[in-house]
């Protein structure tokens, strides 16, 4: 679960970097990173600050980390649904290394829209 406090986001990015650097075996991390990788991962209100996008992207880019593509509904979190202040974001990610991806080349993620939670359930399919 990624750190929610925006002043401490770098700690989540550093943790991800350390996992990538020290584990040589296949690995897969699934969960709420509380962050987005690209502008298209957010819909509504104020745009995501550039330094957040840049920090998270730098934590995964050029390190062999892959974010498995999400199929179905593109957002995994929502707030103030049905109002003018509604926000939707893809905060949940499935990060894998190349070794894992090579072992499971047909892995897919399906996103279902949740009605009772602020997060959508994600189903992993091999």
PDB file of C-alpha atoms in Angstrom, residues 11-107:
ATOM      1  CA  UNK A  11       9.528   6.796   0.437  1.00  0.00           C
ATOM      2  CA  UNK A  12       7.190   4.566  -1.608  1.00  0.00           C
ATOM      3  CA  UNK A  13       9.242   5.166  -4.739  1.00  0.00           C
ATOM      4  CA  UNK A  14      12.475   4.356  -2.882  1.00  0.00           C
ATOM      5  CA  UNK A  15      10.956   1.135  -1.509  1.00  0.00           C
ATOM      6  CA  UNK A  16       9.994   0.055  -5.020  1.00  0.00           C
ATOM      7  CA  UNK A  17      13.508   0.857  -6.253  1.00  0.00           C
ATOM      8  CA  UNK A  18      15.027  -1.270  -3.481  1.00  0.00           C
ATOM      9  CA  UNK A  19      12.773  -4.234  -4.328  1.00  0.00           C
ATOM     10  CA  UNK A  20      13.761  -3.969  -7.976  1.00  0.00           C
ATOM     11  CA  UNK A  21      17.461  -3.728  -7.144  1.00  0.00           C
ATOM     12  CA  UNK A  22      17.750  -6.595  -4.662  1.00  0.00           C
ATOM     13  CA  UNK A  23      15.455  -9.348  -5.972  1.00  0.00           C
ATOM     14  CA  UNK A  24      16.825 -11.305  -8.922  1.00  0.00           C
ATOM     15  CA  UNK A  25      14.051 -13.941  -8.920  1.00  0.00           C
ATOM     16  CA  UNK A  26      10.649 -13.493 -10.604  1.00  0.00           C
ATOM     17  CA  UNK A  27       8.454 -11.087  -8.633  1.00  0.00           C
ATOM     18  CA  UNK A  28       5.031  -9.498  -8.852  1.00  0.00           C
ATOM     19  CA  UNK A  29       3.713  -6.660  -6.670  1.00  0.00           C
ATOM     20  CA  UNK A  30      -0.036  -5.989  -6.783  1.00  0.00           C
ATOM     21  CA  UNK A  31      -1.727  -3.225  -4.878  1.00  0.00           C
ATOM     22  CA  UNK A  32      -2.666   0.357  -4.271  1.00  0.00           C
ATOM     23  CA  UNK A  33       0.409   2.465  -4.990  1.00  0.00           C
ATOM     24  CA  UNK A  34      -1.552   5.694  -4.349  1.00  0.00           C
ATOM     25  CA  UNK A  35       0.064   7.128  -7.445  1.00  0.00           C
ATOM     26  CA  UNK A  36      -0.394   7.318 -11.208  1.00  0.00           C
ATOM     27  CA  UNK A  37       2.136   6.891 -14.022  1.00  0.00           C
ATOM     28  CA  UNK A  38       0.594   9.048 -16.773  1.00  0.00           C
ATOM     29  CA  UNK A  39      -1.917  11.911 -17.014  1.00  0.00           C
ATOM     30  CA  UNK A  40      -4.466   9.569 -18.641  1.00  0.00           C
ATOM     31  CA  UNK A  41      -4.639   7.624 -15.357  1.00  0.00           C
ATOM     32  CA  UNK A  42      -6.642  10.509 -13.837  1.00  0.00           C
ATOM     33  CA  UNK A  43     -10.004  12.044 -14.689  1.00  0.00           C
ATOM     34  CA  UNK A  44     -11.455  15.074 -12.910  1.00  0.00           C
ATOM     35  CA  UNK A  45     -10.583  18.150 -10.922  1.00  0.00           C
ATOM     36  CA  UNK A  46      -6.981  19.315 -10.556  1.00  0.00           C
ATOM     37  CA  UNK A  47      -4.328  17.650 -12.747  1.00  0.00           C
ATOM     38  CA  UNK A  48      -1.805  15.396 -11.004  1.00  0.00           C
ATOM     39  CA  UNK A  49       1.366  17.386 -10.183  1.00  0.00           C
ATOM     40  CA  UNK A  50       4.159  16.761 -12.687  1.00  0.00           C
ATOM     41  CA  UNK A  51       6.709  15.948  -9.972  1.00  0.00           C
ATOM     42  CA  UNK A  52       4.468  13.062  -8.754  1.00  0.00           C
ATOM     43  CA  UNK A  53       4.271  11.633 -12.262  1.00  0.00           C
ATOM     44  CA  UNK A  54       7.980  12.057 -12.769  1.00  0.00           C
ATOM     45  CA  UNK A  55       8.932  10.531  -9.399  1.00  0.00           C
ATOM     46  CA  UNK A  56       6.817   7.406  -9.824  1.00  0.00           C
ATOM     47  CA  UNK A  57       7.882   6.927 -13.447  1.00  0.00           C
ATOM     48  CA  UNK A  58      11.555   7.264 -12.519  1.00  0.00           C
ATOM     49  CA  UNK A  59      11.113   4.621  -9.818  1.00  0.00           C
ATOM     50  CA  UNK A  60      10.021   2.060 -12.421  1.00  0.00           C
ATOM     51  CA  UNK A  61      11.548   3.167 -15.721  1.00  0.00           C
ATOM     52  CA  UNK A  62      14.818   1.710 -16.966  1.00  0.00           C
ATOM     53  CA  UNK A  63      14.785  -0.888 -14.198  1.00  0.00           C
ATOM     54  CA  UNK A  64      13.015  -3.674 -16.044  1.00  0.00           C
ATOM     55  CA  UNK A  65       9.730  -3.052 -14.215  1.00  0.00           C
ATOM     56  CA  UNK A  66       6.537  -3.571 -16.195  1.00  0.00           C
ATOM     57  CA  UNK A  67       3.065  -2.368 -15.220  1.00  0.00           C
ATOM     58  CA  UNK A  68       0.654  -5.002 -16.552  1.00  0.00           C
ATOM     59  CA  UNK A  69      -2.015  -3.361 -18.691  1.00  0.00           C
ATOM     60  CA  UNK A  70      -5.435  -3.100 -17.083  1.00  0.00           C
ATOM     61  CA  UNK A  71      -8.356  -4.295 -19.207  1.00  0.00           C
ATOM     62  CA  UNK A  72     -11.911  -3.078 -18.718  1.00  0.00           C
ATOM     63  CA  UNK A  73     -12.768   0.009 -16.672  1.00  0.00           C
ATOM     64  CA  UNK A  74      -9.609   2.201 -16.724  1.00  0.00           C
ATOM     65  CA  UNK A  75      -9.796   3.572 -13.164  1.00  0.00           C
ATOM     66  CA  UNK A  76      -9.426   1.719  -9.861  1.00  0.00           C
ATOM     67  CA  UNK A  77     -10.380   4.462  -7.394  1.00  0.00           C
ATOM     68  CA  UNK A  78     -13.103   7.072  -7.270  1.00  0.00           C
ATOM     69  CA  UNK A  79     -14.195   9.922  -5.016  1.00  0.00           C
ATOM     70  CA  UNK A  80     -17.390  12.035  -4.971  1.00  0.00           C
ATOM     71  CA  UNK A  81     -19.084   9.909  -7.622  1.00  0.00           C
ATOM     72  CA  UNK A  82     -22.013  11.571  -9.315  1.00  0.00           C
ATOM     73  CA  UNK A  83     -20.975  15.117  -8.372  1.00  0.00           C
ATOM     74  CA  UNK A  84     -19.176  17.930 -10.165  1.00  0.00           C
ATOM     75  CA  UNK A  85     -16.158  17.222  -7.945  1.00  0.00           C
ATOM     76  CA  UNK A  86     -15.846  13.569  -9.017  1.00  0.00           C
ATOM     77  CA  UNK A  87     -12.321  12.226  -9.392  1.00  0.00           C
ATOM     78  CA  UNK A  88     -11.282   8.876 -10.867  1.00  0.00           C
ATOM     79  CA  UNK A  89      -7.733   7.519 -10.905  1.00  0.00           C
ATOM     80  CA  UNK A  90      -5.821   4.342 -11.660  1.00  0.00           C
ATOM     81  CA  UNK A  91      -4.001   4.004  -8.326  1.00  0.00           C
ATOM     82  CA  UNK A  92      -3.779   0.217  -8.279  1.00  0.00           C
ATOM     83  CA  UNK A  93      -0.998  -1.349 -10.299  1.00  0.00           C
ATOM     84  CA  UNK A  94       0.505  -4.758 -10.945  1.00  0.00           C
ATOM     85  CA  UNK A  95       4.257  -4.360 -11.256  1.00  0.00           C
ATOM     86  CA  UNK A  96       6.377  -7.297 -12.421  1.00  0.00           C
ATOM     87  CA  UNK A  97       9.946  -7.856 -13.521  1.00  0.00           C
ATOM     88  CA  UNK A  98      10.931  -9.215 -16.921  1.00  0.00           C
ATOM     89  CA  UNK A  99      11.659 -12.692 -15.535  1.00  0.00           C
ATOM     90  CA  UNK A 100       8.102 -12.938 -14.148  1.00  0.00           C
ATOM     91  CA  UNK A 101       6.646 -11.577 -17.386  1.00  0.00           C
ATOM     92  CA  UNK A 102       8.532 -14.200 -19.389  1.00  0.00           C
ATOM     93  CA  UNK A 103       7.158 -16.963 -17.118  1.00  0.00           C
ATOM     94  CA  UNK A 104       3.567 -15.714 -17.464  1.00  0.00           C
ATOM     95  CA  UNK A 105       3.348 -14.150 -20.945  1.00  0.00           C
ATOM     96  CA  UNK A 106      -0.449 -14.476 -21.078  1.00  0.00           C
ATOM     97  CA  UNK A 107      -1.115 -12.770 -17.735  1.00  0.00           C
TER      98      UNK A 107
END
